[in-house]
mmCIF file of C-alpha atoms in Angstrom:
data_model
loop_
_atom_site.group_PDB
_atom_site.id
_atom_site.type_symbol
_atom_site.label_atom_id
_atom_site.label_comp_id
_atom_site.label_asym_id
_atom_site.label_seq_id
_atom_site.Cartn_x
_atom_site.Cartn_y
_atom_site.Cartn_z
ATOM 1 C CA UNK P 1 3.893 -11.464 1.733
ATOM 2 C CA UNK P 2 5.380 -8.638 -0.282
ATOM 3 C CA UNK P 3 8.374 -6.351 -0.100
ATOM 4 C CA UNK P 4 7.825 -2.630 0.532
ATOM 5 C CA UNK P 5 10.816 -1.831 -1.678
ATOM 6 C CA UNK P 6 9.073 -3.298 -4.693
ATOM 7 C CA UNK P 7 7.388 -0.449 -6.534
ATOM 8 C CA UNK P 8 4.697 -2.560 -8.153
ATOM 9 C CA UNK P 9 2.802 -5.604 -6.999
ATOM 10 C CA UNK P 10 1.176 -8.207 -9.149
ATOM 11 C CA UNK P 11 -2.446 -7.430 -9.887
ATOM 12 C CA UNK P 12 -5.181 -9.864 -10.776
ATOM 13 C CA UNK P 13 -5.090 -13.112 -8.819
ATOM 14 C CA UNK P 14 -3.014 -11.666 -6.002
ATOM 15 C CA UNK P 15 -5.271 -8.703 -5.521
ATOM 16 C CA UNK P 16 -8.534 -8.581 -3.627
ATOM 17 C CA UNK P 17 -9.309 -5.138 -5.007
ATOM 18 C CA UNK P 18 -12.413 -6.197 -6.911
ATOM 19 C CA UNK P 19 -13.811 -8.232 -4.010
ATOM 20 C CA UNK P 20 -13.275 -5.452 -1.474
ATOM 21 C CA UNK P 21 -14.613 -2.792 -3.825
ATOM 22 C CA UNK P 22 -17.810 -4.774 -4.418
ATOM 23 C CA UNK P 23 -18.122 -5.523 -0.704
ATOM 24 C CA UNK P 24 -18.036 -1.773 -0.008
ATOM 25 C CA UNK P 25 -20.488 -1.243 -2.892
ATOM 26 C CA UNK P 26 -18.218 1.231 -4.635
ATOM 27 C CA UNK P 27 -18.217 1.299 -8.439
ATOM 28 C CA UNK P 28 -15.060 1.257 -10.526
ATOM 29 C CA UNK P 29 -15.955 4.771 -11.636
ATOM 30 C CA UNK P 30 -16.352 6.109 -8.101
ATOM 31 C CA UNK P 31 -13.046 4.554 -7.050
ATOM 32 C CA UNK P 32 -11.345 5.913 -10.157
ATOM 33 C CA UNK P 33 -12.648 9.436 -9.484
ATOM 34 C CA UNK P 34 -11.459 9.292 -5.877
ATOM 35 C CA UNK P 35 -7.983 8.329 -7.100
ATOM 36 C CA UNK P 36 -8.042 10.757 -10.050
ATOM 37 C CA UNK P 37 -7.431 7.952 -12.548
ATOM 38 C CA UNK P 38 -9.481 6.611 -15.465
ATOM 39 C CA UNK P 39 -12.043 3.894 -14.875
ATOM 40 C CA UNK P 40 -10.123 1.809 -17.432
ATOM 41 C CA UNK P 41 -7.104 1.934 -15.091
ATOM 42 C CA UNK P 42 -9.127 0.437 -12.241
ATOM 43 C CA UNK P 43 -10.402 -2.205 -14.643
ATOM 44 C CA UNK P 44 -6.834 -3.075 -15.673
ATOM 45 C CA UNK P 45 -5.778 -3.448 -12.030
ATOM 46 C CA UNK P 46 -8.669 -5.809 -11.384
ATOM 47 C CA UNK P 47 -7.892 -7.877 -14.466
ATOM 48 C CA UNK P 48 -4.214 -8.004 -13.572
ATOM 49 C CA UNK P 49 -3.180 -6.213 -16.759
ATOM 50 C CA UNK P 50 -1.631 -3.423 -14.700
ATOM 51 C CA UNK P 51 -0.746 -2.908 -11.046
ATOM 52 C CA UNK P 52 -1.072 0.167 -8.860
ATOM 53 C CA UNK P 53 2.148 1.388 -7.280
ATOM 54 C CA UNK P 54 2.574 1.488 -3.510
ATOM 55 C CA UNK P 55 1.486 5.139 -3.249
ATOM 56 C CA UNK P 56 -1.704 4.366 -5.147
ATOM 57 C CA UNK P 57 -2.310 1.224 -3.098
ATOM 58 C CA UNK P 58 -2.224 3.343 0.051
ATOM 59 C CA UNK P 59 -4.790 5.713 -1.469
ATOM 60 C CA UNK P 60 -7.014 2.799 -2.532
ATOM 61 C CA UNK P 61 -6.859 1.434 1.018
ATOM 62 C CA UNK P 62 -7.940 4.832 2.378
ATOM 63 C CA UNK P 63 -10.825 5.140 -0.080
ATOM 64 C CA UNK P 64 -12.040 1.582 0.577
ATOM 65 C CA UNK P 65 -11.369 1.893 4.310
ATOM 66 C CA UNK P 66 -9.212 -1.215 4.407
ATOM 67 C CA UNK P 67 -5.499 -1.980 4.714
ATOM 68 C CA UNK P 68 -2.933 -2.439 1.959
ATOM 69 C CA UNK P 69 -2.541 -5.988 3.289
ATOM 70 C CA UNK P 70 -6.267 -6.575 2.711
ATOM 71 C CA UNK P 71 -5.834 -5.516 -0.917
ATOM 72 C CA UNK P 72 -2.938 -7.817 -1.686
ATOM 73 C CA UNK P 73 -3.536 -10.826 0.525
ATOM 74 C CA UNK P 74 -2.549 -13.987 -1.238
ATOM 75 C CA UNK P 75 -4.722 -16.806 -0.088
#
């Protein structure tokens, strides 16, 4: 699991963002626009170069209609 007090979570391997996004058939660009960030930012999250903060994670979950847990499940 993860700790809510931690401001950032590890991206990449521990994130299902890319899988969920593709499942919902939403492009990186569409997600980025919804979050008011650059497409390159979404790309970095998916590659694990950068990680969204908790606030952003909550927004991503809303946009993708999933839970924060879904996004960061480690399995």
